[in-house]
């Protein structure tokens, strides 16, 4: 009801607005392109901000890192330690570390020229796609690209470089999930062996009522600390994007 009264009060003010002021204007730009008014640019920018969390998760190294850390916590059997907030923060900072060269290139070829009015917003978007495309193509399997190309019925793609962004994004996400689970499987094996050894020893001693997790947890933590597990895991994750 309050919004209705507010709208009724603002109607005379809106009716007296300056004539000829349009919310959306499109004007030709140099080189045959088009430039949009400030209003539509702000609208597009706010829309992009709403999609930013999804882009951060599915177009960067974030998904692989957070999945591997979650599997590692499950393998250690430490329940909620480290907590979800700590794992997400660690994955976020490691993502910024890994993606810094890509973000720097985007800043140099797209953001700075656009802020200096050297290129239009459309050209800036096209320039920003190139570093992201190179990073995503380097991490995407050819099988996943072929899979989504076949689903879309695109027979005209002759090389990975010709893959449109609409096909590259799901293929990259699928490849990242596959890679994350492969790394998680390799991390799970030594902790699984410890669980099996402890369970076998307890069963041979007739202590079947005692949970093997209570006994194996200190040994798994000790093994992980002795081999400097956090440095190995995080260092391997970071270097896996530059192989």
PDB file of C-alpha atoms in Angstrom:
ATOM      1  CA  UNK A   1       0.000   0.000   0.000  1.00  0.00           C
ATOM      2  CA  UNK A   2       2.882   2.350   0.820  1.00  0.00           C
ATOM      3  CA  UNK A   3       4.439   1.751  -2.613  1.00  0.00           C
ATOM      4  CA  UNK A   4       1.108   2.569  -4.288  1.00  0.00           C
ATOM      5  CA  UNK A   5       0.841   5.918  -2.475  1.00  0.00           C
ATOM      6  CA  UNK A   6       4.493   6.661  -3.273  1.00  0.00           C
ATOM      7  CA  UNK A   7       3.900   5.966  -6.955  1.00  0.00           C
ATOM      8  CA  UNK A   8       0.859   8.245  -7.002  1.00  0.00           C
ATOM      9  CA  UNK A   9       2.865  11.048  -5.388  1.00  0.00           C
ATOM     10  CA  UNK A  10       5.750  10.676  -7.846  1.00  0.00           C
ATOM     11  CA  UNK A  11       3.609  10.601 -10.990  1.00  0.00           C
ATOM     12  CA  UNK A  12       3.387  14.443 -11.311  1.00  0.00           C
ATOM     13  CA  UNK A  13       7.153  14.698 -10.840  1.00  0.00           C
ATOM     14  CA  UNK A  14       7.821  12.099 -13.484  1.00  0.00           C
ATOM     15  CA  UNK A  15       5.387  13.835 -15.813  1.00  0.00           C
ATOM     16  CA  UNK A  16       7.395  17.058 -15.532  1.00  0.00           C
ATOM     17  CA  UNK A  17      10.696  15.408 -16.427  1.00  0.00           C
ATOM     18  CA  UNK A  18      12.783  16.928 -19.141  1.00  0.00           C
ATOM     19  CA  UNK A  19      11.407  16.043 -22.578  1.00  0.00           C
ATOM     20  CA  UNK A  20      13.514  14.031 -24.958  1.00  0.00           C
ATOM     21  CA  UNK A  21      15.445  12.202 -22.216  1.00  0.00           C
ATOM     22  CA  UNK A  22      15.363   8.512 -23.206  1.00  0.00           C
ATOM     23  CA  UNK A  23      16.327   5.666 -20.912  1.00  0.00           C
ATOM     24  CA  UNK A  24      17.819   3.583 -23.717  1.00  0.00           C
ATOM     25  CA  UNK A  25      19.633   5.085 -26.668  1.00  0.00           C
ATOM     26  CA  UNK A  26      21.786   3.338 -29.244  1.00  0.00           C
ATOM     27  CA  UNK A  27      24.163   5.379 -31.378  1.00  0.00           C
ATOM     28  CA  UNK A  28      26.604   4.273 -34.087  1.00  0.00           C
ATOM     29  CA  UNK A  29      30.250   4.074 -33.112  1.00  0.00           C
ATOM     30  CA  UNK A  30      33.493   4.182 -35.064  1.00  0.00           C
ATOM     31  CA  UNK A  31      34.186   1.057 -37.070  1.00  0.00           C
ATOM     32  CA  UNK A  32      30.539   0.195 -37.620  1.00  0.00           C
ATOM     33  CA  UNK A  33      29.778  -0.764 -33.996  1.00  0.00           C
ATOM     34  CA  UNK A  34      27.183   0.562 -31.608  1.00  0.00           C
ATOM     35  CA  UNK A  35      27.380   2.376 -28.294  1.00  0.00           C
ATOM     36  CA  UNK A  36      24.698   2.301 -25.647  1.00  0.00           C
ATOM     37  CA  UNK A  37      23.551   5.008 -23.278  1.00  0.00           C
ATOM     38  CA  UNK A  38      24.812   5.178 -19.717  1.00  0.00           C
ATOM     39  CA  UNK A  39      21.512   3.849 -18.390  1.00  0.00           C
ATOM     40  CA  UNK A  40      21.685   0.595 -20.305  1.00  0.00           C
ATOM     41  CA  UNK A  41      25.385   0.217 -19.474  1.00  0.00           C
ATOM     42  CA  UNK A  42      24.632   0.523 -15.765  1.00  0.00           C
ATOM     43  CA  UNK A  43      21.843  -2.050 -16.175  1.00  0.00           C
ATOM     44  CA  UNK A  44      24.187  -4.473 -17.909  1.00  0.00           C
ATOM     45  CA  UNK A  45      26.840  -3.891 -15.246  1.00  0.00           C
ATOM     46  CA  UNK A  46      24.418  -4.655 -12.408  1.00  0.00           C
ATOM     47  CA  UNK A  47      23.275  -7.776 -14.230  1.00  0.00           C
ATOM     48  CA  UNK A  48      26.893  -8.880 -14.589  1.00  0.00           C
ATOM     49  CA  UNK A  49      27.454  -8.374 -10.862  1.00  0.00           C
ATOM     50  CA  UNK A  50      24.544 -10.690 -10.070  1.00  0.00           C
ATOM     51  CA  UNK A  51      26.146 -13.377 -12.260  1.00  0.00           C
ATOM     52  CA  UNK A  52      29.621 -12.846 -10.812  1.00  0.00           C
ATOM     53  CA  UNK A  53      29.420 -15.550  -8.060  1.00  0.00           C
ATOM     54  CA  UNK A  54      28.410 -18.176 -10.595  1.00  0.00           C
ATOM     55  CA  UNK A  55      31.150 -17.092 -12.982  1.00  0.00           C
ATOM     56  CA  UNK A  56      33.711 -17.190 -10.163  1.00  0.00           C
ATOM     57  CA  UNK A  57      32.741 -20.746  -9.272  1.00  0.00           C
ATOM     58  CA  UNK A  58      32.403 -22.240 -12.754  1.00  0.00           C
ATOM     59  CA  UNK A  59      34.853 -20.258 -14.916  1.00  0.00           C
ATOM     60  CA  UNK A  60      37.892 -20.258 -12.616  1.00  0.00           C
ATOM     61  CA  UNK A  61      39.878 -22.763 -10.560  1.00  0.00           C
ATOM     62  CA  UNK A  62      37.511 -22.414  -7.586  1.00  0.00           C
ATOM     63  CA  UNK A  63      35.411 -25.539  -8.254  1.00  0.00           C
ATOM     64  CA  UNK A  64      38.391 -27.902  -8.456  1.00  0.00           C
ATOM     65  CA  UNK A  65      39.971 -26.521  -5.297  1.00  0.00           C
ATOM     66  CA  UNK A  66      36.884 -26.591  -3.094  1.00  0.00           C
ATOM     67  CA  UNK A  67      35.927 -30.125  -4.191  1.00  0.00           C
ATOM     68  CA  UNK A  68      39.413 -31.479  -3.480  1.00  0.00           C
ATOM     69  CA  UNK A  69      39.451 -29.824  -0.054  1.00  0.00           C
ATOM     70  CA  UNK A  70      36.028 -31.281   0.761  1.00  0.00           C
ATOM     71  CA  UNK A  71      37.160 -34.792  -0.232  1.00  0.00           C
ATOM     72  CA  UNK A  72      40.353 -34.340   1.790  1.00  0.00           C
ATOM     73  CA  UNK A  73      38.352 -33.432   4.889  1.00  0.00           C
ATOM     74  CA  UNK A  74      36.154 -36.471   4.341  1.00  0.00           C
ATOM     75  CA  UNK A  75      39.210 -38.721   3.971  1.00  0.00           C
ATOM     76  CA  UNK A  76      40.734 -37.386   7.185  1.00  0.00           C
ATOM     77  CA  UNK A  77      37.456 -38.006   8.991  1.00  0.00           C
ATOM     78  CA  UNK A  78      37.657 -34.737  10.909  1.00  0.00           C
ATOM     79  CA  UNK A  79      33.927 -33.951  10.457  1.00  0.00           C
ATOM     80  CA  UNK A  80      33.632 -30.139  10.338  1.00  0.00           C
ATOM     81  CA  UNK A  81      37.317 -29.357  10.848  1.00  0.00           C
ATOM     82  CA  UNK A  82      38.369 -27.213   9.031  1.00  0.00           C
ATOM     83  CA  UNK A  83      35.007 -25.493   8.953  1.00  0.00           C
ATOM     84  CA  UNK A  84      33.174 -24.651   5.744  1.00  0.00           C
ATOM     85  CA  UNK A  85      34.021 -20.958   6.120  1.00  0.00           C
ATOM     86  CA  UNK A  86      37.738 -21.705   6.374  1.00  0.00           C
ATOM     87  CA  UNK A  87      37.661 -24.047   3.388  1.00  0.00           C
ATOM     88  CA  UNK A  88      35.755 -21.569   1.241  1.00  0.00           C
ATOM     89  CA  UNK A  89      38.107 -18.751   2.247  1.00  0.00           C
ATOM     90  CA  UNK A  90      41.153 -20.886   1.498  1.00  0.00           C
ATOM     91  CA  UNK A  91      39.710 -21.911  -1.875  1.00  0.00           C
ATOM     92  CA  UNK A  92      38.866 -18.288  -2.682  1.00  0.00           C
ATOM     93  CA  UNK A  93      42.344 -16.930  -1.904  1.00  0.00           C
ATOM     94  CA  UNK A  94      44.036 -19.790  -3.753  1.00  0.00           C
ATOM     95  CA  UNK A  95      41.757 -19.085  -6.722  1.00  0.00           C
ATOM     96  CA  UNK A  96      42.860 -15.431  -6.754  1.00  0.00           C
ATOM     97  CA  UNK A  97      46.486 -16.590  -6.616  1.00  0.00           C
ATOM     98  CA  UNK A  98      46.049 -18.955  -9.557  1.00  0.00           C
ATOM     99  CA  UNK A  99      43.934 -16.579 -11.639  1.00  0.00           C
ATOM    100  CA  UNK A 100      46.102 -13.481 -11.063  1.00  0.00           C
ATOM    101  CA  UNK A 101      47.923 -13.743 -14.446  1.00  0.00           C
ATOM    102  CA  UNK A 102      44.581 -14.081 -16.245  1.00  0.00           C
ATOM    103  CA  UNK A 103      42.999 -11.192 -14.334  1.00  0.00           C
ATOM    104  CA  UNK A 104      46.044  -9.003 -14.995  1.00  0.00           C
ATOM    105  CA  UNK A 105      45.785  -9.656 -18.723  1.00  0.00           C
ATOM    106  CA  UNK A 106      42.055  -8.883 -18.687  1.00  0.00           C
ATOM    107  CA  UNK A 107      42.844  -5.634 -16.896  1.00  0.00           C
ATOM    108  CA  UNK A 108      45.476  -4.660 -19.449  1.00  0.00           C
ATOM    109  CA  UNK A 109      43.633  -5.537 -22.657  1.00  0.00           C
ATOM    110  CA  UNK A 110      40.020  -4.790 -21.690  1.00  0.00           C
ATOM    111  CA  UNK A 111      39.392  -2.885 -18.452  1.00  0.00           C
ATOM    112  CA  UNK A 112      42.005  -0.138 -18.724  1.00  0.00           C
ATOM    113  CA  UNK A 113      41.289   0.718 -22.395  1.00  0.00           C
ATOM    114  CA  UNK A 114      37.559   0.816 -21.627  1.00  0.00           C
ATOM    115  CA  UNK A 115      38.011   3.124 -18.632  1.00  0.00           C
ATOM    116  CA  UNK A 116      40.215   5.365 -20.775  1.00  0.00           C
ATOM    117  CA  UNK A 117      37.479   5.521 -23.450  1.00  0.00           C
ATOM    118  CA  UNK A 118      39.773   3.857 -25.973  1.00  0.00           C
ATOM    119  CA  UNK A 119      37.336   1.016 -26.766  1.00  0.00           C
ATOM    120  CA  UNK A 120      33.606   0.463 -26.406  1.00  0.00           C
ATOM    121  CA  UNK A 121      31.936  -1.848 -23.911  1.00  0.00           C
ATOM    122  CA  UNK A 122      31.324  -4.463 -26.607  1.00  0.00           C
ATOM    123  CA  UNK A 123      34.966  -4.417 -27.638  1.00  0.00           C
ATOM    124  CA  UNK A 124      36.044  -4.621 -23.990  1.00  0.00           C
ATOM    125  CA  UNK A 125      33.895  -7.708 -23.508  1.00  0.00           C
ATOM    126  CA  UNK A 126      35.406  -9.346 -26.563  1.00  0.00           C
ATOM    127  CA  UNK A 127      38.935  -8.527 -25.397  1.00  0.00           C
ATOM    128  CA  UNK A 128      38.216  -9.863 -21.894  1.00  0.00           C
ATOM    129  CA  UNK A 129      37.047 -13.183 -23.295  1.00  0.00           C
ATOM    130  CA  UNK A 130      40.403 -13.986 -24.898  1.00  0.00           C
ATOM    131  CA  UNK A 131      42.485 -14.558 -21.702  1.00  0.00           C
ATOM    132  CA  UNK A 132      39.610 -16.442 -20.069  1.00  0.00           C
ATOM    133  CA  UNK A 133      39.183 -18.588 -23.177  1.00  0.00           C
ATOM    134  CA  UNK A 134      42.891 -19.476 -23.225  1.00  0.00           C
ATOM    135  CA  UNK A 135      42.809 -20.466 -19.549  1.00  0.00           C
ATOM    136  CA  UNK A 136      39.621 -22.533 -19.881  1.00  0.00           C
ATOM    137  CA  UNK A 137      40.762 -24.279 -23.067  1.00  0.00           C
ATOM    138  CA  UNK A 138      44.023 -25.300 -21.399  1.00  0.00           C
ATOM    139  CA  UNK A 139      42.055 -27.075 -18.632  1.00  0.00           C
ATOM    140  CA  UNK A 140      39.287 -28.580 -20.793  1.00  0.00           C
ATOM    141  CA  UNK A 141      39.453 -32.080 -22.214  1.00  0.00           C
ATOM    142  CA  UNK A 142      38.830 -32.576 -25.908  1.00  0.00           C
ATOM    143  CA  UNK A 143      36.300 -35.321 -25.123  1.00  0.00           C
ATOM    144  CA  UNK A 144      34.159 -32.875 -23.165  1.00  0.00           C
ATOM    145  CA  UNK A 145      34.316 -30.316 -25.978  1.00  0.00           C
ATOM    146  CA  UNK A 146      33.244 -32.965 -28.480  1.00  0.00           C
ATOM    147  CA  UNK A 147      30.443 -34.105 -26.168  1.00  0.00           C
ATOM    148  CA  UNK A 148      28.802 -30.692 -25.887  1.00  0.00           C
ATOM    149  CA  UNK A 149      29.431 -29.920 -29.556  1.00  0.00           C
ATOM    150  CA  UNK A 150      27.536 -33.091 -30.474  1.00  0.00           C
ATOM    151  CA  UNK A 151      24.717 -32.235 -28.069  1.00  0.00           C
ATOM    152  CA  UNK A 152      24.404 -28.776 -29.645  1.00  0.00           C
ATOM    153  CA  UNK A 153      24.607 -30.241 -33.144  1.00  0.00           C
ATOM    154  CA  UNK A 154      27.620 -28.115 -34.058  1.00  0.00           C
ATOM    155  CA  UNK A 155      29.483 -29.897 -36.846  1.00  0.00           C
ATOM    156  CA  UNK A 156      31.232 -26.747 -38.062  1.00  0.00           C
ATOM    157  CA  UNK A 157      33.789 -26.601 -35.208  1.00  0.00           C
ATOM    158  CA  UNK A 158      37.142 -27.731 -36.608  1.00  0.00           C
ATOM    159  CA  UNK A 159      39.453 -26.928 -33.683  1.00  0.00           C
ATOM    160  CA  UNK A 160      39.153 -26.164 -29.943  1.00  0.00           C
ATOM    161  CA  UNK A 161      39.983 -22.507 -30.639  1.00  0.00           C
ATOM    162  CA  UNK A 162      36.790 -22.199 -32.676  1.00  0.00           C
ATOM    163  CA  UNK A 163      34.612 -23.394 -29.775  1.00  0.00           C
ATOM    164  CA  UNK A 164      32.034 -20.744 -28.836  1.00  0.00           C
ATOM    165  CA  UNK A 165      31.852 -19.602 -25.250  1.00  0.00           C
ATOM    166  CA  UNK A 166      28.416 -21.192 -24.810  1.00  0.00           C
ATOM    167  CA  UNK A 167      29.971 -24.636 -25.383  1.00  0.00           C
ATOM    168  CA  UNK A 168      33.274 -23.947 -23.662  1.00  0.00           C
ATOM    169  CA  UNK A 169      31.733 -23.104 -20.288  1.00  0.00           C
ATOM    170  CA  UNK A 170      29.882 -26.411 -19.667  1.00  0.00           C
ATOM    171  CA  UNK A 171      32.792 -28.390 -21.106  1.00  0.00           C
ATOM    172  CA  UNK A 172      35.216 -26.611 -18.765  1.00  0.00           C
ATOM    173  CA  UNK A 173      32.949 -27.217 -15.749  1.00  0.00           C
ATOM    174  CA  UNK A 174      32.667 -30.926 -16.609  1.00  0.00           C
ATOM    175  CA  UNK A 175      36.429 -31.265 -16.992  1.00  0.00           C
ATOM    176  CA  UNK A 176      37.026 -29.508 -13.676  1.00  0.00           C
ATOM    177  CA  UNK A 177      34.650 -31.866 -11.871  1.00  0.00           C
ATOM    178  CA  UNK A 178      36.358 -34.882 -13.402  1.00  0.00           C
ATOM    179  CA  UNK A 179      39.837 -33.617 -12.514  1.00  0.00           C
ATOM    180  CA  UNK A 180      38.787 -32.744  -8.950  1.00  0.00           C
ATOM    181  CA  UNK A 181      37.436 -36.232  -8.311  1.00  0.00           C
ATOM    182  CA  UNK A 182      40.562 -37.834  -9.764  1.00  0.00           C
ATOM    183  CA  UNK A 183      42.763 -35.820  -7.409  1.00  0.00           C
ATOM    184  CA  UNK A 184      40.403 -36.561  -4.512  1.00  0.00           C
ATOM    185  CA  UNK A 185      40.576 -40.287  -5.237  1.00  0.00           C
ATOM    186  CA  UNK A 186      44.376 -40.247  -5.078  1.00  0.00           C
ATOM    187  CA  UNK A 187      44.223 -38.354  -1.780  1.00  0.00           C
ATOM    188  CA  UNK A 188      41.725 -40.819  -0.332  1.00  0.00           C
ATOM    189  CA  UNK A 189      43.852 -43.950  -0.892  1.00  0.00           C
ATOM    190  CA  UNK A 190      46.483 -43.569   1.919  1.00  0.00           C
ATOM    191  CA  UNK A 191      43.843 -42.654   4.499  1.00  0.00           C
ATOM    192  CA  UNK A 192      41.696 -45.594   3.384  1.00  0.00           C
ATOM    193  CA  UNK A 193      44.664 -47.942   3.873  1.00  0.00           C
ATOM    194  CA  UNK A 194      45.095 -46.654   7.432  1.00  0.00           C
ATOM    195  CA  UNK A 195      41.402 -47.282   8.140  1.00  0.00           C
ATOM    196  CA  UNK A 196      41.660 -50.836   6.778  1.00  0.00           C
ATOM    197  CA  UNK A 197      44.784 -51.617   8.811  1.00  0.00           C
ATOM    198  CA  UNK A 198      43.277 -50.275  12.029  1.00  0.00           C
ATOM    199  CA  UNK A 199      39.993 -52.118  11.445  1.00  0.00           C
ATOM    200  CA  UNK A 200      41.862 -55.389  10.788  1.00  0.00           C
ATOM    201  CA  UNK A 201      43.958 -55.005  13.954  1.00  0.00           C
ATOM    202  CA  UNK A 202      40.921 -54.260  16.105  1.00  0.00           C
ATOM    203  CA  UNK A 203      39.035 -57.224  14.649  1.00  0.00           C
ATOM    204  CA  UNK A 204      41.983 -59.571  15.268  1.00  0.00           C
ATOM    205  CA  UNK A 205      42.115 -58.360  18.898  1.00  0.00           C
ATOM    206  CA  UNK A 206      38.411 -59.013  19.351  1.00  0.00           C
ATOM    207  CA  UNK A 207      37.634 -55.304  19.891  1.00  0.00           C
ATOM    208  CA  UNK A 208      34.802 -55.201  17.355  1.00  0.00           C
ATOM    209  CA  UNK A 209      32.688 -52.874  19.496  1.00  0.00           C
ATOM    210  CA  UNK A 210      35.312 -50.115  19.300  1.00  0.00           C
ATOM    211  CA  UNK A 211      34.933 -47.783  16.325  1.00  0.00           C
ATOM    212  CA  UNK A 212      38.010 -47.894  14.050  1.00  0.00           C
ATOM    213  CA  UNK A 213      37.585 -44.171  13.372  1.00  0.00           C
ATOM    214  CA  UNK A 214      38.500 -43.302  16.960  1.00  0.00           C
ATOM    215  CA  UNK A 215      41.832 -45.113  16.627  1.00  0.00           C
ATOM    216  CA  UNK A 216      42.656 -44.258  13.012  1.00  0.00           C
ATOM    217  CA  UNK A 217      41.940 -40.514  13.279  1.00  0.00           C
ATOM    218  CA  UNK A 218      45.111 -39.643  15.289  1.00  0.00           C
ATOM    219  CA  UNK A 219      47.250 -41.743  12.928  1.00  0.00           C
ATOM    220  CA  UNK A 220      45.793 -40.038   9.831  1.00  0.00           C
ATOM    221  CA  UNK A 221      46.326 -36.579  11.317  1.00  0.00           C
ATOM    222  CA  UNK A 222      49.892 -37.508  12.331  1.00  0.00           C
ATOM    223  CA  UNK A 223      50.656 -38.828   8.841  1.00  0.00           C
ATOM    224  CA  UNK A 224      49.182 -35.734   7.213  1.00  0.00           C
ATOM    225  CA  UNK A 225      51.193 -33.399   9.434  1.00  0.00           C
ATOM    226  CA  UNK A 226      54.468 -35.334   9.072  1.00  0.00           C
ATOM    227  CA  UNK A 227      54.378 -35.187   5.270  1.00  0.00           C
ATOM    228  CA  UNK A 228      53.405 -31.495   5.364  1.00  0.00           C
ATOM    229  CA  UNK A 229      50.098 -32.365   3.774  1.00  0.00           C
ATOM    230  CA  UNK A 230      48.614 -28.884   3.451  1.00  0.00           C
ATOM    231  CA  UNK A 231      51.625 -27.571   1.542  1.00  0.00           C
ATOM    232  CA  UNK A 232      51.633 -30.627  -0.721  1.00  0.00           C
ATOM    233  CA  UNK A 233      47.913 -30.466  -1.463  1.00  0.00           C
ATOM    234  CA  UNK A 234      47.713 -26.720  -2.035  1.00  0.00           C
ATOM    235  CA  UNK A 235      50.976 -26.645  -3.986  1.00  0.00           C
ATOM    236  CA  UNK A 236      49.836 -29.521  -6.200  1.00  0.00           C
ATOM    237  CA  UNK A 237      46.475 -27.857  -6.807  1.00  0.00           C
ATOM    238  CA  UNK A 238      48.138 -24.582  -7.800  1.00  0.00           C
ATOM    239  CA  UNK A 239      50.710 -26.229 -10.063  1.00  0.00           C
ATOM    240  CA  UNK A 240      48.066 -28.427 -11.747  1.00  0.00           C
ATOM    241  CA  UNK A 241      46.762 -25.351 -13.597  1.00  0.00           C
ATOM    242  CA  UNK A 242      50.153 -24.517 -15.112  1.00  0.00           C
ATOM    243  CA  UNK A 243      51.217 -27.938 -16.397  1.00  0.00           C
TER     244      UNK A 243
END
